[in-house]
């Protein structure tokens, strides 16, 4: 079975076989997919070309992108990660980017990526942007554009999903609430 949840959340489009299951999708908001580093990294902005070269292992030291003489330690994600999928779709050089598997660490969850980057000097990773990210990490502008700017290039659409046979009246009331001014304020917060 595919479950009995009243609502689900996804950060990617449905796959072909999923659309045949009668799953309805309601886009709720866009969330930036951001690059962040350990607080030891003093660089504030990276170009899409520099980011591709860092994550492929071609650039190995922060001094090569205007920072201190500090080894770059890449924290990567699995191919199924929705943030990685957004970068592969929206950033030049990322569509076929291959990570240097010998010079990077795999994080299997967003939290694991946060933890690895936060505790490793010189580390860089990526994941969904939230407002508190700025207090714990160096968050990069991409080509000079902040993740909070309207023209930021890499946004994920977060959606709620349901199937007609599982959705409840309470779930519909919650969906209605999300599109009120109060619901929009709650989402932004």
mmCIF file with all atom_site columns, C-alpha atoms in Angstrom:
data_model
loop_
_atom_site.group_PDB
_atom_site.id
_atom_site.type_symbol
_atom_site.label_atom_id
_atom_site.label_alt_id
_atom_site.label_comp_id
_atom_site.label_asym_id
_atom_site.label_entity_id
_atom_site.label_seq_id
_atom_site.pdbx_PDB_ins_code
_atom_site.Cartn_x
_atom_site.Cartn_y
_atom_site.Cartn_z
_atom_site.occupancy
_atom_site.B_iso_or_equiv
_atom_site.pdbx_formal_charge
_atom_site.auth_seq_id
_atom_site.auth_comp_id
_atom_site.auth_asym_id
_atom_site.auth_atom_id
_atom_site.pdbx_PDB_model_num
ATOM 1   C CA . UNK A 1 1   ? 0.000   0.000  0.000   1.00 0.00 ? 1   UNK A CA 1
ATOM 2   C CA . UNK A 1 2   ? 1.028   3.612  -0.358  1.00 0.00 ? 2   UNK A CA 1
ATOM 3   C CA . UNK A 1 3   ? -0.040  4.680  3.094   1.00 0.00 ? 3   UNK A CA 1
ATOM 4   C CA . UNK A 1 4   ? -3.005  6.271  4.745   1.00 0.00 ? 4   UNK A CA 1
ATOM 5   C CA . UNK A 1 5   ? -1.669  9.709  5.710   1.00 0.00 ? 5   UNK A CA 1
ATOM 6   C CA . UNK A 1 6   ? -4.135  12.571 5.303   1.00 0.00 ? 6   UNK A CA 1
ATOM 7   C CA . UNK A 1 7   ? -1.361  14.874 3.998   1.00 0.00 ? 7   UNK A CA 1
ATOM 8   C CA . UNK A 1 8   ? 2.215   14.407 2.865   1.00 0.00 ? 8   UNK A CA 1
ATOM 9   C CA . UNK A 1 9   ? 5.023   16.863 2.052   1.00 0.00 ? 9   UNK A CA 1
ATOM 10  C CA . UNK A 1 10  ? 7.347   16.734 -0.935  1.00 0.00 ? 10  UNK A CA 1
ATOM 11  C CA . UNK A 1 11  ? 10.157  18.954 -2.219  1.00 0.00 ? 11  UNK A CA 1
ATOM 12  C CA . UNK A 1 12  ? 10.241  17.624 -5.768  1.00 0.00 ? 12  UNK A CA 1
ATOM 13  C CA . UNK A 1 13  ? 7.833   16.978 -8.636  1.00 0.00 ? 13  UNK A CA 1
ATOM 14  C CA . UNK A 1 14  ? 5.963   13.685 -8.637  1.00 0.00 ? 14  UNK A CA 1
ATOM 15  C CA . UNK A 1 15  ? 7.513   10.887 -10.661 1.00 0.00 ? 15  UNK A CA 1
ATOM 16  C CA . UNK A 1 16  ? 5.574   9.323  -13.540 1.00 0.00 ? 16  UNK A CA 1
ATOM 17  C CA . UNK A 1 17  ? 4.448   6.268  -11.599 1.00 0.00 ? 17  UNK A CA 1
ATOM 18  C CA . UNK A 1 18  ? 3.405   8.449  -8.651  1.00 0.00 ? 18  UNK A CA 1
ATOM 19  C CA . UNK A 1 19  ? 1.057   10.555 -10.780 1.00 0.00 ? 19  UNK A CA 1
ATOM 20  C CA . UNK A 1 20  ? -0.811  7.367  -11.684 1.00 0.00 ? 20  UNK A CA 1
ATOM 21  C CA . UNK A 1 21  ? -1.594  6.737  -7.996  1.00 0.00 ? 21  UNK A CA 1
ATOM 22  C CA . UNK A 1 22  ? -4.080  9.591  -7.801  1.00 0.00 ? 22  UNK A CA 1
ATOM 23  C CA . UNK A 1 23  ? -1.831  11.794 -5.666  1.00 0.00 ? 23  UNK A CA 1
ATOM 24  C CA . UNK A 1 24  ? -2.855  15.445 -5.695  1.00 0.00 ? 24  UNK A CA 1
ATOM 25  C CA . UNK A 1 25  ? -0.165  18.103 -5.250  1.00 0.00 ? 25  UNK A CA 1
ATOM 26  C CA . UNK A 1 26  ? -0.689  21.582 -3.777  1.00 0.00 ? 26  UNK A CA 1
ATOM 27  C CA . UNK A 1 27  ? 2.366   23.884 -3.987  1.00 0.00 ? 27  UNK A CA 1
ATOM 28  C CA . UNK A 1 28  ? 2.702   25.781 -0.704  1.00 0.00 ? 28  UNK A CA 1
ATOM 29  C CA . UNK A 1 29  ? 5.910   27.845 -0.901  1.00 0.00 ? 29  UNK A CA 1
ATOM 30  C CA . UNK A 1 30  ? 9.324   28.218 -2.474  1.00 0.00 ? 30  UNK A CA 1
ATOM 31  C CA . UNK A 1 31  ? 12.406  27.623 -0.351  1.00 0.00 ? 31  UNK A CA 1
ATOM 32  C CA . UNK A 1 32  ? 15.921  28.531 -1.466  1.00 0.00 ? 32  UNK A CA 1
ATOM 33  C CA . UNK A 1 33  ? 18.459  25.728 -1.844  1.00 0.00 ? 33  UNK A CA 1
ATOM 34  C CA . UNK A 1 34  ? 21.538  27.273 -0.232  1.00 0.00 ? 34  UNK A CA 1
ATOM 35  C CA . UNK A 1 35  ? 25.265  26.691 0.101   1.00 0.00 ? 35  UNK A CA 1
ATOM 36  C CA . UNK A 1 36  ? 26.709  27.137 3.567   1.00 0.00 ? 36  UNK A CA 1
ATOM 37  C CA . UNK A 1 37  ? 30.096  26.671 5.241   1.00 0.00 ? 37  UNK A CA 1
ATOM 38  C CA . UNK A 1 38  ? 31.755  26.376 8.630   1.00 0.00 ? 38  UNK A CA 1
ATOM 39  C CA . UNK A 1 39  ? 32.065  29.753 10.415  1.00 0.00 ? 39  UNK A CA 1
ATOM 40  C CA . UNK A 1 40  ? 35.850  29.623 9.760   1.00 0.00 ? 40  UNK A CA 1
ATOM 41  C CA . UNK A 1 41  ? 35.158  30.372 6.082   1.00 0.00 ? 41  UNK A CA 1
ATOM 42  C CA . UNK A 1 42  ? 35.264  34.134 5.500   1.00 0.00 ? 42  UNK A CA 1
ATOM 43  C CA . UNK A 1 43  ? 34.235  34.131 1.811   1.00 0.00 ? 43  UNK A CA 1
ATOM 44  C CA . UNK A 1 44  ? 30.724  35.611 1.385   1.00 0.00 ? 44  UNK A CA 1
ATOM 45  C CA . UNK A 1 45  ? 29.909  35.030 -2.309  1.00 0.00 ? 45  UNK A CA 1
ATOM 46  C CA . UNK A 1 46  ? 30.808  32.351 -4.853  1.00 0.00 ? 46  UNK A CA 1
ATOM 47  C CA . UNK A 1 47  ? 30.102  32.160 -8.560  1.00 0.00 ? 47  UNK A CA 1
ATOM 48  C CA . UNK A 1 48  ? 28.275  29.174 -9.995  1.00 0.00 ? 48  UNK A CA 1
ATOM 49  C CA . UNK A 1 49  ? 31.556  28.216 -11.707 1.00 0.00 ? 49  UNK A CA 1
ATOM 50  C CA . UNK A 1 50  ? 33.473  28.325 -8.408  1.00 0.00 ? 50  UNK A CA 1
ATOM 51  C CA . UNK A 1 51  ? 30.788  26.250 -6.679  1.00 0.00 ? 51  UNK A CA 1
ATOM 52  C CA . UNK A 1 52  ? 30.924  23.580 -9.405  1.00 0.00 ? 52  UNK A CA 1
ATOM 53  C CA . UNK A 1 53  ? 34.739  23.465 -9.160  1.00 0.00 ? 53  UNK A CA 1
ATOM 54  C CA . UNK A 1 54  ? 34.623  23.225 -5.351  1.00 0.00 ? 54  UNK A CA 1
ATOM 55  C CA . UNK A 1 55  ? 32.113  20.371 -5.318  1.00 0.00 ? 55  UNK A CA 1
ATOM 56  C CA . UNK A 1 56  ? 33.855  18.473 -8.141  1.00 0.00 ? 56  UNK A CA 1
ATOM 57  C CA . UNK A 1 57  ? 37.155  18.750 -6.238  1.00 0.00 ? 57  UNK A CA 1
ATOM 58  C CA . UNK A 1 58  ? 38.929  20.974 -8.768  1.00 0.00 ? 58  UNK A CA 1
ATOM 59  C CA . UNK A 1 59  ? 39.227  23.845 -6.238  1.00 0.00 ? 59  UNK A CA 1
ATOM 60  C CA . UNK A 1 60  ? 40.627  22.443 -2.986  1.00 0.00 ? 60  UNK A CA 1
ATOM 61  C CA . UNK A 1 61  ? 41.580  25.515 -0.912  1.00 0.00 ? 61  UNK A CA 1
ATOM 62  C CA . UNK A 1 62  ? 39.577  28.567 0.174   1.00 0.00 ? 62  UNK A CA 1
ATOM 63  C CA . UNK A 1 63  ? 42.500  30.858 -0.812  1.00 0.00 ? 63  UNK A CA 1
ATOM 64  C CA . UNK A 1 64  ? 41.701  30.033 -4.476  1.00 0.00 ? 64  UNK A CA 1
ATOM 65  C CA . UNK A 1 65  ? 38.322  31.812 -4.126  1.00 0.00 ? 65  UNK A CA 1
ATOM 66  C CA . UNK A 1 66  ? 39.494  34.787 -2.056  1.00 0.00 ? 66  UNK A CA 1
ATOM 67  C CA . UNK A 1 67  ? 39.542  33.216 1.387   1.00 0.00 ? 67  UNK A CA 1
ATOM 68  C CA . UNK A 1 68  ? 42.170  32.100 3.881   1.00 0.00 ? 68  UNK A CA 1
ATOM 69  C CA . UNK A 1 69  ? 44.695  29.319 3.244   1.00 0.00 ? 69  UNK A CA 1
ATOM 70  C CA . UNK A 1 70  ? 42.347  26.593 4.449   1.00 0.00 ? 70  UNK A CA 1
ATOM 71  C CA . UNK A 1 71  ? 41.541  23.218 2.953   1.00 0.00 ? 71  UNK A CA 1
ATOM 72  C CA . UNK A 1 72  ? 38.002  22.899 1.570   1.00 0.00 ? 72  UNK A CA 1
ATOM 73  C CA . UNK A 1 73  ? 36.150  19.904 2.956   1.00 0.00 ? 73  UNK A CA 1
ATOM 74  C CA . UNK A 1 74  ? 33.122  19.051 0.834   1.00 0.00 ? 74  UNK A CA 1
ATOM 75  C CA . UNK A 1 75  ? 29.999  17.534 2.379   1.00 0.00 ? 75  UNK A CA 1
ATOM 76  C CA . UNK A 1 76  ? 27.865  16.078 -0.412  1.00 0.00 ? 76  UNK A CA 1
ATOM 77  C CA . UNK A 1 77  ? 24.384  14.542 -0.528  1.00 0.00 ? 77  UNK A CA 1
ATOM 78  C CA . UNK A 1 78  ? 22.916  11.461 -2.174  1.00 0.00 ? 78  UNK A CA 1
ATOM 79  C CA . UNK A 1 79  ? 21.663  11.719 -5.765  1.00 0.00 ? 79  UNK A CA 1
ATOM 80  C CA . UNK A 1 80  ? 18.051  11.448 -4.540  1.00 0.00 ? 80  UNK A CA 1
ATOM 81  C CA . UNK A 1 81  ? 18.383  14.627 -2.429  1.00 0.00 ? 81  UNK A CA 1
ATOM 82  C CA . UNK A 1 82  ? 15.885  17.299 -3.518  1.00 0.00 ? 82  UNK A CA 1
ATOM 83  C CA . UNK A 1 83  ? 18.363  20.167 -2.956  1.00 0.00 ? 83  UNK A CA 1
ATOM 84  C CA . UNK A 1 84  ? 20.919  18.507 -5.230  1.00 0.00 ? 84  UNK A CA 1
ATOM 85  C CA . UNK A 1 85  ? 18.195  17.991 -7.844  1.00 0.00 ? 85  UNK A CA 1
ATOM 86  C CA . UNK A 1 86  ? 17.429  21.735 -7.787  1.00 0.00 ? 86  UNK A CA 1
ATOM 87  C CA . UNK A 1 87  ? 21.109  22.611 -8.310  1.00 0.00 ? 87  UNK A CA 1
ATOM 88  C CA . UNK A 1 88  ? 21.395  20.080 -11.147 1.00 0.00 ? 88  UNK A CA 1
ATOM 89  C CA . UNK A 1 89  ? 18.412  21.798 -12.808 1.00 0.00 ? 89  UNK A CA 1
ATOM 90  C CA . UNK A 1 90  ? 19.201  25.468 -12.103 1.00 0.00 ? 90  UNK A CA 1
ATOM 91  C CA . UNK A 1 91  ? 22.970  25.999 -11.898 1.00 0.00 ? 91  UNK A CA 1
ATOM 92  C CA . UNK A 1 92  ? 25.435  25.971 -14.801 1.00 0.00 ? 92  UNK A CA 1
ATOM 93  C CA . UNK A 1 93  ? 28.001  23.188 -14.416 1.00 0.00 ? 93  UNK A CA 1
ATOM 94  C CA . UNK A 1 94  ? 25.829  21.135 -12.051 1.00 0.00 ? 94  UNK A CA 1
ATOM 95  C CA . UNK A 1 95  ? 23.744  19.062 -14.467 1.00 0.00 ? 95  UNK A CA 1
ATOM 96  C CA . UNK A 1 96  ? 26.471  16.427 -14.867 1.00 0.00 ? 96  UNK A CA 1
ATOM 97  C CA . UNK A 1 97  ? 28.739  17.418 -11.973 1.00 0.00 ? 97  UNK A CA 1
ATOM 98  C CA . UNK A 1 98  ? 30.584  14.466 -10.476 1.00 0.00 ? 98  UNK A CA 1
ATOM 99  C CA . UNK A 1 99  ? 31.636  14.693 -6.842  1.00 0.00 ? 99  UNK A CA 1
ATOM 100 C CA . UNK A 1 100 ? 35.191  13.654 -5.977  1.00 0.00 ? 100 UNK A CA 1
ATOM 101 C CA . UNK A 1 101 ? 34.170  10.678 -3.851  1.00 0.00 ? 101 UNK A CA 1
ATOM 102 C CA . UNK A 1 102 ? 37.660  10.388 -2.308  1.00 0.00 ? 102 UNK A CA 1
ATOM 103 C CA . UNK A 1 103 ? 37.773  14.022 -1.202  1.00 0.00 ? 103 UNK A CA 1
ATOM 104 C CA . UNK A 1 104 ? 34.255  14.515 0.128   1.00 0.00 ? 104 UNK A CA 1
ATOM 105 C CA . UNK A 1 105 ? 31.980  13.179 2.827   1.00 0.00 ? 105 UNK A CA 1
ATOM 106 C CA . UNK A 1 106 ? 28.474  11.830 2.243   1.00 0.00 ? 106 UNK A CA 1
ATOM 107 C CA . UNK A 1 107 ? 25.654  13.141 4.441   1.00 0.00 ? 107 UNK A CA 1
ATOM 108 C CA . UNK A 1 108 ? 22.452  11.107 4.177   1.00 0.00 ? 108 UNK A CA 1
ATOM 109 C CA . UNK A 1 109 ? 20.188  13.746 5.724   1.00 0.00 ? 109 UNK A CA 1
ATOM 110 C CA . UNK A 1 110 ? 19.935  17.513 5.941   1.00 0.00 ? 110 UNK A CA 1
ATOM 111 C CA . UNK A 1 111 ? 20.655  17.345 9.672   1.00 0.00 ? 111 UNK A CA 1
ATOM 112 C CA . UNK A 1 112 ? 23.761  15.221 9.095   1.00 0.00 ? 112 UNK A CA 1
ATOM 113 C CA . UNK A 1 113 ? 24.992  17.761 6.533   1.00 0.00 ? 113 UNK A CA 1
ATOM 114 C CA . UNK A 1 114 ? 24.394  20.623 8.995   1.00 0.00 ? 114 UNK A CA 1
ATOM 115 C CA . UNK A 1 115 ? 26.213  18.717 11.764  1.00 0.00 ? 115 UNK A CA 1
ATOM 116 C CA . UNK A 1 116 ? 29.199  17.806 9.549   1.00 0.00 ? 116 UNK A CA 1
ATOM 117 C CA . UNK A 1 117 ? 29.670  21.344 8.252   1.00 0.00 ? 117 UNK A CA 1
ATOM 118 C CA . UNK A 1 118 ? 29.165  22.937 11.668  1.00 0.00 ? 118 UNK A CA 1
ATOM 119 C CA . UNK A 1 119 ? 31.845  20.750 13.292  1.00 0.00 ? 119 UNK A CA 1
ATOM 120 C CA . UNK A 1 120 ? 34.458  20.642 10.480  1.00 0.00 ? 120 UNK A CA 1
ATOM 121 C CA . UNK A 1 121 ? 36.760  23.613 9.894   1.00 0.00 ? 121 UNK A CA 1
ATOM 122 C CA . UNK A 1 122 ? 36.755  24.594 6.206   1.00 0.00 ? 122 UNK A CA 1
ATOM 123 C CA . UNK A 1 123 ? 33.670  22.494 5.383   1.00 0.00 ? 123 UNK A CA 1
ATOM 124 C CA . UNK A 1 124 ? 31.033  23.424 2.798   1.00 0.00 ? 124 UNK A CA 1
ATOM 125 C CA . UNK A 1 125 ? 27.650  21.809 2.235   1.00 0.00 ? 125 UNK A CA 1
ATOM 126 C CA . UNK A 1 126 ? 24.196  22.576 0.886   1.00 0.00 ? 126 UNK A CA 1
ATOM 127 C CA . UNK A 1 127 ? 20.584  22.224 1.904   1.00 0.00 ? 127 UNK A CA 1
ATOM 128 C CA . UNK A 1 128 ? 17.317  24.066 2.365   1.00 0.00 ? 128 UNK A CA 1
ATOM 129 C CA . UNK A 1 129 ? 17.682  27.680 3.469   1.00 0.00 ? 129 UNK A CA 1
ATOM 130 C CA . UNK A 1 130 ? 16.086  28.740 6.734   1.00 0.00 ? 130 UNK A CA 1
ATOM 131 C CA . UNK A 1 131 ? 16.441  32.100 8.484   1.00 0.00 ? 131 UNK A CA 1
ATOM 132 C CA . UNK A 1 132 ? 18.435  30.615 11.383  1.00 0.00 ? 132 UNK A CA 1
ATOM 133 C CA . UNK A 1 133 ? 21.076  29.209 8.993   1.00 0.00 ? 133 UNK A CA 1
ATOM 134 C CA . UNK A 1 134 ? 22.789  32.626 8.994   1.00 0.00 ? 134 UNK A CA 1
ATOM 135 C CA . UNK A 1 135 ? 23.463  32.459 12.761  1.00 0.00 ? 135 UNK A CA 1
ATOM 136 C CA . UNK A 1 136 ? 25.243  29.081 12.642  1.00 0.00 ? 136 UNK A CA 1
ATOM 137 C CA . UNK A 1 137 ? 27.044  29.150 9.277   1.00 0.00 ? 137 UNK A CA 1
ATOM 138 C CA . UNK A 1 138 ? 28.586  31.288 6.590   1.00 0.00 ? 138 UNK A CA 1
ATOM 139 C CA . UNK A 1 139 ? 25.780  31.334 3.985   1.00 0.00 ? 139 UNK A CA 1
ATOM 140 C CA . UNK A 1 140 ? 26.953  32.148 0.459   1.00 0.00 ? 140 UNK A CA 1
ATOM 141 C CA . UNK A 1 141 ? 25.520  34.520 -2.059  1.00 0.00 ? 141 UNK A CA 1
ATOM 142 C CA . UNK A 1 142 ? 25.516  32.860 -5.496  1.00 0.00 ? 142 UNK A CA 1
ATOM 143 C CA . UNK A 1 143 ? 26.835  35.186 -8.195  1.00 0.00 ? 143 UNK A CA 1
ATOM 144 C CA . UNK A 1 144 ? 26.322  37.963 -5.630  1.00 0.00 ? 144 UNK A CA 1
ATOM 145 C CA . UNK A 1 145 ? 22.648  37.073 -5.060  1.00 0.00 ? 145 UNK A CA 1
ATOM 146 C CA . UNK A 1 146 ? 21.450  36.307 -1.525  1.00 0.00 ? 146 UNK A CA 1
ATOM 147 C CA . UNK A 1 147 ? 19.252  33.224 -0.973  1.00 0.00 ? 147 UNK A CA 1
ATOM 148 C CA . UNK A 1 148 ? 16.525  35.582 0.278   1.00 0.00 ? 148 UNK A CA 1
ATOM 149 C CA . UNK A 1 149 ? 16.514  37.723 -2.896  1.00 0.00 ? 149 UNK A CA 1
ATOM 150 C CA . UNK A 1 150 ? 13.583  37.270 -5.306  1.00 0.00 ? 150 UNK A CA 1
ATOM 151 C CA . UNK A 1 151 ? 15.970  36.567 -8.217  1.00 0.00 ? 151 UNK A CA 1
ATOM 152 C CA . UNK A 1 152 ? 17.962  33.854 -6.401  1.00 0.00 ? 152 UNK A CA 1
ATOM 153 C CA . UNK A 1 153 ? 18.474  31.082 -8.985  1.00 0.00 ? 153 UNK A CA 1
ATOM 154 C CA . UNK A 1 154 ? 17.787  27.909 -6.973  1.00 0.00 ? 154 UNK A CA 1
ATOM 155 C CA . UNK A 1 155 ? 14.379  27.572 -5.356  1.00 0.00 ? 155 UNK A CA 1
ATOM 156 C CA . UNK A 1 156 ? 12.634  24.360 -4.298  1.00 0.00 ? 156 UNK A CA 1
ATOM 157 C CA . UNK A 1 157 ? 8.863   24.186 -4.384  1.00 0.00 ? 157 UNK A CA 1
ATOM 158 C CA . UNK A 1 158 ? 7.536   22.550 -1.249  1.00 0.00 ? 158 UNK A CA 1
ATOM 159 C CA . UNK A 1 159 ? 4.119   21.021 -1.723  1.00 0.00 ? 159 UNK A CA 1
ATOM 160 C CA . UNK A 1 160 ? 1.560   19.138 0.287   1.00 0.00 ? 160 UNK A CA 1
ATOM 161 C CA . UNK A 1 161 ? 0.083   15.988 -1.191  1.00 0.00 ? 161 UNK A CA 1
ATOM 162 C CA . UNK A 1 162 ? -2.989  13.916 -0.579  1.00 0.00 ? 162 UNK A CA 1
ATOM 163 C CA . UNK A 1 163 ? -5.145  11.186 -2.066  1.00 0.00 ? 163 UNK A CA 1
ATOM 164 C CA . UNK A 1 164 ? -8.910  11.682 -2.218  1.00 0.00 ? 164 UNK A CA 1
ATOM 165 C CA . UNK A 1 165 ? -9.547  8.495  -0.261  1.00 0.00 ? 165 UNK A CA 1
ATOM 166 C CA . UNK A 1 166 ? -7.247  9.531  2.629   1.00 0.00 ? 166 UNK A CA 1
ATOM 167 C CA . UNK A 1 167 ? -7.703  13.282 3.006   1.00 0.00 ? 167 UNK A CA 1
ATOM 168 C CA . UNK A 1 168 ? -9.809  14.499 5.945   1.00 0.00 ? 168 UNK A CA 1
ATOM 169 C CA . UNK A 1 169 ? -11.958 17.567 6.589   1.00 0.00 ? 169 UNK A CA 1
ATOM 170 C CA . UNK A 1 170 ? -9.355  18.698 9.125   1.00 0.00 ? 170 UNK A CA 1
ATOM 171 C CA . UNK A 1 171 ? -6.624  18.417 6.462   1.00 0.00 ? 171 UNK A CA 1
ATOM 172 C CA . UNK A 1 172 ? -8.706  20.560 4.074   1.00 0.00 ? 172 UNK A CA 1
ATOM 173 C CA . UNK A 1 173 ? -9.208  23.153 6.826   1.00 0.00 ? 173 UNK A CA 1
ATOM 174 C CA . UNK A 1 174 ? -5.440  23.204 7.360   1.00 0.00 ? 174 UNK A CA 1
ATOM 175 C CA . UNK A 1 175 ? -4.857  23.690 3.620   1.00 0.00 ? 175 UNK A CA 1
ATOM 176 C CA . UNK A 1 176 ? -7.375  26.543 3.575   1.00 0.00 ? 176 UNK A CA 1
ATOM 177 C CA . UNK A 1 177 ? -5.604  28.135 6.564   1.00 0.00 ? 177 UNK A CA 1
ATOM 178 C CA . UNK A 1 178 ? -2.225  28.078 4.763   1.00 0.00 ? 178 UNK A CA 1
ATOM 179 C CA . UNK A 1 179 ? -3.568  30.435 2.102   1.00 0.00 ? 179 UNK A CA 1
ATOM 180 C CA . UNK A 1 180 ? -4.844  33.042 4.574   1.00 0.00 ? 180 UNK A CA 1
ATOM 181 C CA . UNK A 1 181 ? -2.708  36.055 5.608   1.00 0.00 ? 181 UNK A CA 1
ATOM 182 C CA . UNK A 1 182 ? -2.184  34.434 9.019   1.00 0.00 ? 182 UNK A CA 1
ATOM 183 C CA . UNK A 1 183 ? -1.146  31.145 7.389   1.00 0.00 ? 183 UNK A CA 1
ATOM 184 C CA . UNK A 1 184 ? 1.285   32.936 5.071   1.00 0.00 ? 184 UNK A CA 1
ATOM 185 C CA . UNK A 1 185 ? 2.841   34.701 8.088   1.00 0.00 ? 185 UNK A CA 1
ATOM 186 C CA . UNK A 1 186 ? 3.220   31.355 9.852   1.00 0.00 ? 186 UNK A CA 1
ATOM 187 C CA . UNK A 1 187 ? 4.958   29.847 6.819   1.00 0.00 ? 187 UNK A CA 1
ATOM 188 C CA . UNK A 1 188 ? 7.358   32.802 6.518   1.00 0.00 ? 188 UNK A CA 1
ATOM 189 C CA . UNK A 1 189 ? 8.205   32.537 10.224  1.00 0.00 ? 189 UNK A CA 1
#
